[in-house]
Structures are given as structure tokens and as C-alpha cells.
Short mmCIF file of C-alpha atoms in Angstrom, two decimals:
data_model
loop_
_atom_site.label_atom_id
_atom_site.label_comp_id
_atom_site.label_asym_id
_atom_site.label_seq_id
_atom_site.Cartn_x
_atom_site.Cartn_y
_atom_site.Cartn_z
CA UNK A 1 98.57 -5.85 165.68
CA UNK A 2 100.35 -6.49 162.62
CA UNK A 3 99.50 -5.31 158.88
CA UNK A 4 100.67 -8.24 157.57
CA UNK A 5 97.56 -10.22 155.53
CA UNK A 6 96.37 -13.24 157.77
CA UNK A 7 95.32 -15.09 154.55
CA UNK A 8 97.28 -15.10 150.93
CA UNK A 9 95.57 -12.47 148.09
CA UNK A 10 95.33 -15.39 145.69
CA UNK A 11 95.82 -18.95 147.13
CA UNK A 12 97.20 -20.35 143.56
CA UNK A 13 99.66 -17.51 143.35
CA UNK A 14 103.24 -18.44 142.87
CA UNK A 15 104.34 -16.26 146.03
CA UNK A 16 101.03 -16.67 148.11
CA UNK A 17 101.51 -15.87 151.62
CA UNK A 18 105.04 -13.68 150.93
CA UNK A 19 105.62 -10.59 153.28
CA UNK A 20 107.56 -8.13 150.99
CA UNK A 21 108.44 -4.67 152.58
CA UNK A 22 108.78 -1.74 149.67
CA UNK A 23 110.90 1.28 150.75
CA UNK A 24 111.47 2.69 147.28
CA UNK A 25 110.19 4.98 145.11
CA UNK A 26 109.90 5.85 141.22
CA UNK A 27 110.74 3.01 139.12
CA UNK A 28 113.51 0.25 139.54
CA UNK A 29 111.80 -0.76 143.16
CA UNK A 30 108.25 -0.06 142.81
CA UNK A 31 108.69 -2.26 139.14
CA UNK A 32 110.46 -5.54 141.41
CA UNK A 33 107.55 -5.02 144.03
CA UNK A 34 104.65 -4.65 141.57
CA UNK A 35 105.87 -8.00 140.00
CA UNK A 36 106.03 -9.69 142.88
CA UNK A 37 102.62 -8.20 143.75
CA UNK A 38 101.65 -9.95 140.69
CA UNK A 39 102.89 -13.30 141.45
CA UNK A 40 100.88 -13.37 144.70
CA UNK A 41 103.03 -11.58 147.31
CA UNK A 42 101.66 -9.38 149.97
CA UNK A 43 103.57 -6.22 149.41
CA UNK A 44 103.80 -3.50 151.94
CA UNK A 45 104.71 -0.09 150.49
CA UNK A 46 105.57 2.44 152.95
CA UNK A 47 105.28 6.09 151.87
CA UNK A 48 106.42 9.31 152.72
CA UNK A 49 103.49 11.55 153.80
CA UNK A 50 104.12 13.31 150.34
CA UNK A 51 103.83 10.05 148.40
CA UNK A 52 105.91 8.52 145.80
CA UNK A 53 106.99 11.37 143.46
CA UNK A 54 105.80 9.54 140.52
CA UNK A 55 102.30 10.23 141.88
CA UNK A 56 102.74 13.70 140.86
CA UNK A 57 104.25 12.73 137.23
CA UNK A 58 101.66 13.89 135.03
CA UNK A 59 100.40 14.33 132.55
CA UNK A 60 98.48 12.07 131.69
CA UNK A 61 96.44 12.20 135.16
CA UNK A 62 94.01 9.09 136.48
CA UNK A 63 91.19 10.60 139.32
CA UNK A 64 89.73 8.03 141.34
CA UNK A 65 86.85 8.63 144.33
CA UNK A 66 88.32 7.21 147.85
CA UNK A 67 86.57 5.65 150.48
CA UNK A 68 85.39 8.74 151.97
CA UNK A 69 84.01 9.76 148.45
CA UNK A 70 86.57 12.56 147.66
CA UNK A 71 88.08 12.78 144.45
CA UNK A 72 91.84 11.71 143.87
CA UNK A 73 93.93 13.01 140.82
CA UNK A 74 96.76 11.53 140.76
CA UNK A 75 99.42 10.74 137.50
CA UNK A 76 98.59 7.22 134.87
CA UNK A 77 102.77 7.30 135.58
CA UNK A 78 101.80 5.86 139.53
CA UNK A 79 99.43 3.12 138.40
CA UNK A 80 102.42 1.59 135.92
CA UNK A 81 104.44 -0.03 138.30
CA UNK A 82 102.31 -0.46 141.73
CA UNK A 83 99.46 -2.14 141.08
CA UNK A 84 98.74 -4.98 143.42
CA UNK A 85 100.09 -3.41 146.50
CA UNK A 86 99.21 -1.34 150.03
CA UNK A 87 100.30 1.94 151.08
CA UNK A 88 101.07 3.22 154.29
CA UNK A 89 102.44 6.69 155.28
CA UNK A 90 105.15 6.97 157.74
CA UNK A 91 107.38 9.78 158.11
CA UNK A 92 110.57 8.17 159.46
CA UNK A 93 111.19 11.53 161.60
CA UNK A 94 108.07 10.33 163.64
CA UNK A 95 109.23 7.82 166.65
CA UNK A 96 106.04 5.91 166.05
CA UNK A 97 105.76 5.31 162.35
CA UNK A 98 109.53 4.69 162.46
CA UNK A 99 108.84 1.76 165.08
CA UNK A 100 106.10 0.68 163.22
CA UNK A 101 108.44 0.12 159.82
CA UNK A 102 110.80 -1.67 162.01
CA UNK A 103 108.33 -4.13 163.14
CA UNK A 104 107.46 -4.55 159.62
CA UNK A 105 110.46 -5.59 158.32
CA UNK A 106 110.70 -7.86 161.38
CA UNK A 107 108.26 -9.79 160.64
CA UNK A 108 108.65 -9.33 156.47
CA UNK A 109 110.48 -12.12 154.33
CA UNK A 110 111.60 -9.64 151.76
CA UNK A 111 112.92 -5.58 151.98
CA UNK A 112 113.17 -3.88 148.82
CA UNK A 113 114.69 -0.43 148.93
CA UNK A 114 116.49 1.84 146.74
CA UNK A 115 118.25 4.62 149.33
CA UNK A 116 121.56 6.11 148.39
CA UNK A 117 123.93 3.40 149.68
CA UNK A 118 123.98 3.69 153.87
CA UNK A 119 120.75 5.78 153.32
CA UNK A 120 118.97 3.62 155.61
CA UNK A 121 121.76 3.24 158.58
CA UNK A 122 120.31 6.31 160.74
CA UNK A 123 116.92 4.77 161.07
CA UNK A 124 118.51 0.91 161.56
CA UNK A 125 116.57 0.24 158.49
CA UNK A 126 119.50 -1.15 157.01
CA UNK A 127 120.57 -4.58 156.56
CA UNK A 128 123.09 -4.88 159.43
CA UNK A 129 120.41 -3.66 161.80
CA UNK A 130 117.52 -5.69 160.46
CA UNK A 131 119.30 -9.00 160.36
CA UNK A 132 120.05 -9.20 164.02
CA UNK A 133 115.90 -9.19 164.35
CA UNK A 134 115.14 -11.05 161.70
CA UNK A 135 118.01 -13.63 160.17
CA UNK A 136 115.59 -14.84 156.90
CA UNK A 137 115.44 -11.30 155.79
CA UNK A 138 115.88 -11.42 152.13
CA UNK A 139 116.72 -7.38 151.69
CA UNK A 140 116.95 -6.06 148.09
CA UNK A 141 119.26 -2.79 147.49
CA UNK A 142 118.51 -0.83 144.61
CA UNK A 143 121.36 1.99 143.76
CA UNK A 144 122.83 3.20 140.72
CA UNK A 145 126.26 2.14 141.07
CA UNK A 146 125.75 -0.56 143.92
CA UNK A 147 127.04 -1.09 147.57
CA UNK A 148 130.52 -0.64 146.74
CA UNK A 149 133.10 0.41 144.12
CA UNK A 150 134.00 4.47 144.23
CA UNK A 151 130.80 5.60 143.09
CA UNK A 152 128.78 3.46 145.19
CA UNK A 153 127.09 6.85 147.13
CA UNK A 154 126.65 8.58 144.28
CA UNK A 155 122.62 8.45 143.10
CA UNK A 156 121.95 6.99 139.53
CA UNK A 157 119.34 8.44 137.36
CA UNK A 158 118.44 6.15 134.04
CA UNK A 159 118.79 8.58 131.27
CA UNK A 160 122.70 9.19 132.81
CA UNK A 161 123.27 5.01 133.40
CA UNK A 162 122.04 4.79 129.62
CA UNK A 163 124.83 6.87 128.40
CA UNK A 164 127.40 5.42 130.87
CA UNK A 165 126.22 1.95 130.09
CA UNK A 166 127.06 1.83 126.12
CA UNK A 167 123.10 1.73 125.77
CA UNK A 168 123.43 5.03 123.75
CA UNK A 169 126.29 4.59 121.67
CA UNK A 170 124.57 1.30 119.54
CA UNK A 171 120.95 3.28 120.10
CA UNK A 172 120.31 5.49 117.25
CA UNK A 173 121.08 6.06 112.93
CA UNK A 174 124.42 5.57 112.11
CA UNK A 175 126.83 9.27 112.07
CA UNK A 176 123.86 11.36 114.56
CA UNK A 177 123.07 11.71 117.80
CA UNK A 178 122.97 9.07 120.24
CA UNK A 179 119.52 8.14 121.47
CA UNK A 180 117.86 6.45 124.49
CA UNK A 181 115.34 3.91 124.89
CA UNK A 182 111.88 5.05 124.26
CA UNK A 183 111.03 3.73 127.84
CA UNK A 184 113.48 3.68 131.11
CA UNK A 185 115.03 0.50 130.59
CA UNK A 186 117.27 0.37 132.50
CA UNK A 187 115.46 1.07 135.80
CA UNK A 188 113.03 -1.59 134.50
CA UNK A 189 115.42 -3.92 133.75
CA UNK A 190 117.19 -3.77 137.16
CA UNK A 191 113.36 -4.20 138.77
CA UNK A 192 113.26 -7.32 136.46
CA UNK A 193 116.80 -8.92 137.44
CA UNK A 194 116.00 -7.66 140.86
CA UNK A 195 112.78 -9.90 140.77
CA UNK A 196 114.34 -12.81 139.84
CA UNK A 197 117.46 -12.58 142.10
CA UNK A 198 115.13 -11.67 145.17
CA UNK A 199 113.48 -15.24 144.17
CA UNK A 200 116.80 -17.18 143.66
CA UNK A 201 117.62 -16.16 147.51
CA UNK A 202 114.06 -16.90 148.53
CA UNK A 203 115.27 -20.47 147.15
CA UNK A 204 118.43 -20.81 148.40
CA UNK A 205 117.07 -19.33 152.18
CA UNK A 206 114.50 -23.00 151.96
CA UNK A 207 117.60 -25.12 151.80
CA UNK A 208 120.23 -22.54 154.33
CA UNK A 209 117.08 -20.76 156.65
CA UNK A 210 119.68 -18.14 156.28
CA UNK A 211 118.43 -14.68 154.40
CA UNK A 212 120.97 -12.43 152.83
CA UNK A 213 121.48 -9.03 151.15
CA UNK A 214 120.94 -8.58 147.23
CA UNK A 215 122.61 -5.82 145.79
CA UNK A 216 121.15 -4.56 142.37
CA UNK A 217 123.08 -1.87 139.94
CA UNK A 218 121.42 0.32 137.86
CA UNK A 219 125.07 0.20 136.30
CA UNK A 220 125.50 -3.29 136.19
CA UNK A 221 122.05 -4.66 135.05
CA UNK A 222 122.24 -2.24 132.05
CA UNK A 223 126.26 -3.73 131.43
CA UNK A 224 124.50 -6.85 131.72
CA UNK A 225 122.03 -6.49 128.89
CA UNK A 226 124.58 -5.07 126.41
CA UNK A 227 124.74 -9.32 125.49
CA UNK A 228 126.04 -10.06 121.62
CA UNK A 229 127.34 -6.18 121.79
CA UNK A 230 129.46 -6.50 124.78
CA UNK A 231 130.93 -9.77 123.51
CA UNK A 232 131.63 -7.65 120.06
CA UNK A 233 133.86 -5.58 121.67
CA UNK A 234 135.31 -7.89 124.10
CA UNK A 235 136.09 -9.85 121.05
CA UNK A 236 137.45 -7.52 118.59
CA UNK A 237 138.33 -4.84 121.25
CA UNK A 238 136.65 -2.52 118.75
CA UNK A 239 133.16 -0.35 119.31
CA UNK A 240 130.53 -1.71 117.83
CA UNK A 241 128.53 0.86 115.23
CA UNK A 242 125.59 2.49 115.72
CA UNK A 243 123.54 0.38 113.23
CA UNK A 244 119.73 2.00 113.62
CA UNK A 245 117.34 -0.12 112.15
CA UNK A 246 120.16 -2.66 110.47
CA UNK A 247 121.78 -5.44 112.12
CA UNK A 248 125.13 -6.19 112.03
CA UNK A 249 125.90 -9.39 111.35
CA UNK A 250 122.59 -10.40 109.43
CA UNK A 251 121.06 -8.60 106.15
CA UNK A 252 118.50 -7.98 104.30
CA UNK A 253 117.28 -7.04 108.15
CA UNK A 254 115.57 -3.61 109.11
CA UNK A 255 112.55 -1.42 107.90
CA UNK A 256 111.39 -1.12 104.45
CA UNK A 257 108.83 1.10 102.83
CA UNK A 258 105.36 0.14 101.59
CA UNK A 259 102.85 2.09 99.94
CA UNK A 260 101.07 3.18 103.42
CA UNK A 261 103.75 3.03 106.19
CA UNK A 262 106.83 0.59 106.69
CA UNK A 263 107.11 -3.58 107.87
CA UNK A 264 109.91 -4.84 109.17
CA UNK A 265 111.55 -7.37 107.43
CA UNK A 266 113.89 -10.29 108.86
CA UNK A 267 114.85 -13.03 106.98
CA UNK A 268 117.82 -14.91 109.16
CA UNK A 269 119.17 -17.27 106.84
CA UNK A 270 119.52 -18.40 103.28
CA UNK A 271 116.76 -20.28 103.37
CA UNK A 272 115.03 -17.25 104.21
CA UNK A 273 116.09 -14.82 102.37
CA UNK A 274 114.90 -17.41 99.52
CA UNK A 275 111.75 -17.17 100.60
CA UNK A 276 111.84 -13.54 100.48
CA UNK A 277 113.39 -13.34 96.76
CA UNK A 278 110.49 -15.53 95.95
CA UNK A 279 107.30 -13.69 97.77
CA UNK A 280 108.76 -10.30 96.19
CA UNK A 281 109.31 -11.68 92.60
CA UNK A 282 112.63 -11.03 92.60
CA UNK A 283 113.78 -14.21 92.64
CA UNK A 284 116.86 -13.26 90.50
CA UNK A 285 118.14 -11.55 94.06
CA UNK A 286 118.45 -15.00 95.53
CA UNK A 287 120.23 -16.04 92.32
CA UNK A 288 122.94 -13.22 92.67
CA UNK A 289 126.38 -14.66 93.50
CA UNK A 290 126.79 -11.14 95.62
CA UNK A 291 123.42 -12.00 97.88
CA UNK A 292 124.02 -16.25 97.98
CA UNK A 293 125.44 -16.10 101.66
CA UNK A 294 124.87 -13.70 104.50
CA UNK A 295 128.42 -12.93 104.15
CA UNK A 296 128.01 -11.43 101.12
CA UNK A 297 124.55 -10.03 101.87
CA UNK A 298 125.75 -8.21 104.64
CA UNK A 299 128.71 -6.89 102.39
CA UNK A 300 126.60 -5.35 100.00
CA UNK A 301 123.82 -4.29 102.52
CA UNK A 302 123.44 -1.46 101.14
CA UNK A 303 122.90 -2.15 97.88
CA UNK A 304 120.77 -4.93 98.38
CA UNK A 305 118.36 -3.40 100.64
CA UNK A 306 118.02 -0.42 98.05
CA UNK A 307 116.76 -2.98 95.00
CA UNK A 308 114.56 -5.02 98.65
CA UNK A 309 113.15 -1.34 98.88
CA UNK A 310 111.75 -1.13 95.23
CA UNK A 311 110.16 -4.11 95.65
CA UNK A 312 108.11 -3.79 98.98
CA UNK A 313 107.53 -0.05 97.86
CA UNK A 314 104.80 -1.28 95.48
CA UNK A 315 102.89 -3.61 98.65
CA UNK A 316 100.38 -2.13 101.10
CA UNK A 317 101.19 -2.99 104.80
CA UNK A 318 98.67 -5.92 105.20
CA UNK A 319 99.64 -7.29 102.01
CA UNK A 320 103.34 -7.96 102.07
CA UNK A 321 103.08 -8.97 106.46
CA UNK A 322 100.21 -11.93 104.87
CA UNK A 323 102.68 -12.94 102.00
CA UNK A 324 105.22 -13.43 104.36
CA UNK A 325 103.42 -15.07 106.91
CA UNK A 326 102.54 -17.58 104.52
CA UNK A 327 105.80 -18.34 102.89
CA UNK A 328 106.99 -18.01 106.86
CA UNK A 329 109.29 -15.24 106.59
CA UNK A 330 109.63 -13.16 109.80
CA UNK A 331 107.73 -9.60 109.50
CA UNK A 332 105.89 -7.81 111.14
CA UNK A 333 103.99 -3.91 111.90
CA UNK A 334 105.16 -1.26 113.71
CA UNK A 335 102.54 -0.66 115.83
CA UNK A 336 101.51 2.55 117.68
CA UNK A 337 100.13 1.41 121.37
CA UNK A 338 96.41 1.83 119.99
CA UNK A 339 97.19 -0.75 117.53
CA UNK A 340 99.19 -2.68 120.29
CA UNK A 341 96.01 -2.92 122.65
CA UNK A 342 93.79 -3.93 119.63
CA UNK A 343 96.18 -7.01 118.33
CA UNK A 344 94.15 -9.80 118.42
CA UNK A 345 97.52 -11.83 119.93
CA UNK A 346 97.48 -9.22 122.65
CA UNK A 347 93.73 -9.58 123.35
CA UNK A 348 93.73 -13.37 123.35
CA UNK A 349 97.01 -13.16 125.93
CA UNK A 350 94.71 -11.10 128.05
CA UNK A 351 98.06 -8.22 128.92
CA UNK A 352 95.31 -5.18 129.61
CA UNK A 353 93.92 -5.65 132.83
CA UNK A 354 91.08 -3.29 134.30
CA UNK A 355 91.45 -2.97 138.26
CA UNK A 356 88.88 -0.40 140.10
CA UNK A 357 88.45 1.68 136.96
CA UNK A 358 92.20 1.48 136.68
CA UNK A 359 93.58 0.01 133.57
CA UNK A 360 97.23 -1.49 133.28
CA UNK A 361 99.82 -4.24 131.62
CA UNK A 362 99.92 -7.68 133.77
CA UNK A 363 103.34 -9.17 134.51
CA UNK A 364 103.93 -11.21 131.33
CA UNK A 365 104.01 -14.63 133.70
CA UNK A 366 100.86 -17.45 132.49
CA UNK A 367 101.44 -20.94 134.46
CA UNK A 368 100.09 -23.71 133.61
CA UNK A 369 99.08 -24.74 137.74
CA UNK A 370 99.02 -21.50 138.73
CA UNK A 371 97.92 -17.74 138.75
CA UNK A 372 98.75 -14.02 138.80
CA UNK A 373 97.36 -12.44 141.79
CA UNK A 374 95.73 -9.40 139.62
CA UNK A 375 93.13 -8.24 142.06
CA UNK A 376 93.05 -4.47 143.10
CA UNK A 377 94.80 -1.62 141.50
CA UNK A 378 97.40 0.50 142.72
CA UNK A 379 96.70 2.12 146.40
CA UNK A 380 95.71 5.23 147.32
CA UNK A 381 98.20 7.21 149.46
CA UNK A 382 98.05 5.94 152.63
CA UNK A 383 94.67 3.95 152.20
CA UNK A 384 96.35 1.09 154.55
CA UNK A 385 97.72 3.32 157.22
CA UNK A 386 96.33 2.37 160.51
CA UNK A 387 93.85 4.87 162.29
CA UNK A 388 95.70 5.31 164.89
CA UNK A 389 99.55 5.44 166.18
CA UNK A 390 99.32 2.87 169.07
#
């Protein structure tokens, strides 16, 4: 009998009626699967009988009953990136859980999997195995340093593909120590590309009926996002600063003080920057023959965002983010994630959603003929493992 779903979660789902197959664990995988979880896809995860190890990542810690009315603590760190899916346990040293995974991915339009590169060979779970059996396999590997190059079998962890990336070196105040991104970016931004490649040969399989291997980087997706900073150096062959809160190549742009916390200020342009002199009633800054291009502003940064600094210092928060908003000059709050959750943009957007008791962030997807499939939280260990091992 298969544990495929006869009938799509959510009919109107962008990927109603996809079989996706997760064999990975912690956060680049389980983030592609839970997205396409979230678009409609049946996803599959198969488990070791110990779990995902992000289960035990706490604190904080989430406890849940289960079916059979016993209590489950388990860490908020799980429910973050697998919401939407099914669990089953097989321990691929078992003959019959290890048949069961192969008939699985058989039958399963996707495989997404993040073993060490030729993790998977022993248990012909890899894609040279699985293709024979099923052609239209679309199979995603996740890795650190990808399926070839000479670190390709070395594992990838995302605070050590930060530093190797460049991430670090234009993260952070200008003259002290590099810093990472508040969250693992780049695990979650090779789930993301991995999503949307996975897709692109989901298309490309309708025109070929052919299936083929994706192979996702850690390594490269993080290259990949370095964007206008890459191009600086590939440019000017120089490194590009460490610039904290400042940019670059535009100014006045950063944080400035107010008289109960800071806004962010970012006026683009001239025109801007007008705008600016004029809601801080210094219009005599626009005036200034050292401040009348971005050129020149960015020159004399420094300078100017001392005598920006005065001015704002004498404005609450609310204030100076209304004057701006008015006169349409880009600012904004800093907010802390209580203040996130309580933005009336972020109500209105509906991003919180509450599954079984469980509460989480949807996929940031909203279709105009179509809908997320947000309807049941993320699986208990095993809760889809059949009864018995026939």
C-alpha cells in the first residue's frame, strides 16, 4: 500500500498532488520541503528513529498531546521549518524500512536530501540508483560545497560557509570583529534557491518527461547572494569595507538617534534627500554645495550624518517615521519580533499562522488564483509510520 496521499492537501495549491520525498535534516532541506509543503505538495519526511536533531534544539521548547494522549516536548526550533509535512521513522539499517524508502522515492516526483556527497550510494538511495526505477525523479542534493570540486565530501556548517563566503567580512562596524547574520542565512537561502530550482526542473521535466539531479551549495548560494558586493570587487578588484549601518555608495543612509530609540533613515536621491532637509528644518543642508549630489554626500558622510544626527535627536520615534511618511521619504522602526507580530502590515498580510496549537511564519507566496496549503503543523515523530512492517 503506498503512503502517498490519494487526494491533493489543498486542491487550489500551486503544487497540489506533488510527491516530494525529504531525506534531510536541520535546516537547508527541511526549509525547501516546508515551502513546498506550503505551496500544496505532499511531502514525505523520513526520519531516523532519533528524529531530526533540531527536535532536540531547545530552548525555547513547544509540548503538544499525541494521539494516544501523551505529552510531547519537543524544541519551537522543529516547528520553523517543517510545518505542513509527515513523518515516518525508518532506520535505513532495517531491510524493511530501507525497502520501504525505496519504494517511496519510486513512486515520488521529487527527493530532497542533504547527505555528505555519495552519502546515500550504500543504501541505492542515490541518484544513479533511483533513476533506473524512476526516470522523472527530480532529486535535490543539499551539501556544503556541492557534488564536485575538492571539497565536495567535506560537510558544510553555516556559521563556517558565512565566513568562507565573504558574508562576514561586509557584516559588521567598520575596524571590529566580523559578524554573522542574526539568522542562518545561508542554509535558508540555499532551501530558498533550492525551492525554486527544484520547480524550474519540475518545468522543464513537462516539456522533456525526463527528471534530473539538482545540486545545491551551501557555498555557492551564499557566493550567489553577495550581488552589488561581489560585482564591487570584481570591478575594482578591491574588498569592499565593512560599512555597518552605512551604505556605500548612497548617504545620508543608516540609523540615527531620536529621543526614545533610533529610525532608519534612507533617502536615495536628491530629490530625497530634499525632502529630508525640508521635514528636519534644515533646509540649508540641501542648500550646501558639499551635500547637492550623492557624490558629494557620500564624501562628506561623515560629517553630514553628524549635523542629520542633531536634528532627528530632538524627534520621538513615531514622530519623525509620520513626517517622513508624509513628505515620502523612506524610514522606518527597528522592530523587536513583538513589535514585528503586532504591525498592523504584518497582521493584515496574515504571516502568523496558528496550526494545532502550533504557531509559525507562512511562506511569503499570496496568488491571486490560488492558495497556500497551510493546514496542519509540523508532525510528530513518526506519527505517519505505518503500524506494521509488511
Amino acid at each position: 500500500m503506498t503512503l502517498w496521499l490519494h487526494t491533493p492537501r489543498n486542491p487550489n495549491a500551486p503544487l497540489a498532488g506533488l510527491k516530494v520525498l525529504e531525506l534531510a535534516r536541520v535546516l537547508a532541506g527541511p526549509w525547501a520541503g516546508q515551502i513546498l509543503a506550503d505551496l500544496g505538495a505532499d511531502v514525505i519526511k523520513i526520519e531516523s528513529p532519533e528524529g531530526d536533531g533540531t527536535r532536540q534544539w531547545g530552548p525555547p521548547w513547544v509540548e503538544r498531546f499525541g494521539a494516544d494522549g501523551t505529552v510531547h516536548k519537543e524544541a519551537a526550533y522543529y516547528h520553523a521549518c517543517n510545518r505542513g509535512k509527515r513523518s515516518v521513522v525508518a532506520d535505513f539499517g532495517d531491510a524493511t524500512d530501507l525497502e520501504r524508502v525505496r519504494t517511496l522515492a519510486r513512486e515520488a516526483d521529487v527527493l530532497i536530501e542533504n547527505f555528505k556527497t555519495g552519502g546515500l550510494a550504500k543504501f541505492s538511495l542515490d541518484y544513479a540508483s533511483l533513476r533506473e526505477a524512476n526516470p522523472a525523479l527530480v532529486y535535490c542534493s543539499i551539501t556544503g560545497f556541492g557534488q564536485t570540486g575538492p571539497r565536495a565530501h567535506e560537510a558544510g556548517y553555516d556559521f563556517v560557509i558565512q565566513g568562507m563566503s565573504g558574508f562576514m567580512s561586509v557584516t559588521g562596524e567598520p575596524g571590529s570583529v566580523p559578524v554573522k547574520m542574526g539568522v542562518s542565512i545561508s542554509d535558508l537561502t540555499t532551501g530558498i534557491y533550492a525551492a525554486n530550482a527544484i520547480q524550474a526542473a519540475l518545468i522543464q521535466r513537462g516539456r522533456t518527461g525526463k527528471g534530473q539531479q539538482v545540486d545545491m551549495s551551501l557555498l555557492d548560494c551564499s557566493v550567489a547572494l553577495l550581488a552589488n558586493q561581489a560585482t564591487y570587487h570584481l570591478t575594482t578588484g578591491e574588498n569592499p569595507p565593512r560599512m555597518g549601518n552605512a551604505h556605500a555608495q548612497v548617504a545620508p543612509y543608516g540609523v540615527f538617534p531620536v529621543r526614545d530609540g533610533h529610525v532608519i533613515l534612507a533617502p536615495a536621491n536628491d530629490r530625497l534627500f530634499t525632502k529630508l532637509a525640508k521635514v528636519l528644518n534644515r533646509p540649508d543642508l540641501a542648500a550646501d554645495p558639499r551635500f547637492a549630489s550623492n557624490g558629494g554626500r557620500v564624501e562628506n558622510a561623515g560629517l553630514l550624518d553628524a549635523e542629520i544626527a542633531k536634528a532627528t535627536s530632538t524627534w520621538t520615534k513615531e514622530g519623525l517615521i509620520e513626517a517622513c511618511n508624509a513628505h515620502g521619504v523612506p524610514a522606518g522602526p527597528i522592530n523587536k519580533l513583538d513589535e514585528v507580530f503586532a504591525d498592523p502590515q504584518v497582521l493584515a498580510r496574515g504571516m502568523r499562522v496558528d496550526l494545532g496549537g502550533m504557531p509559525g511564519v507562512r511562506s511569503p507566496f499570496t496568488f491571486s488564483d490560488a492558495e497556500l496549503a497551510l493546514d496542519r503543523p509540523s508532525p510528530m515523530l513518526g506519527e505517519d509510520t505505518p503500524s506494521s512492517k509488511d
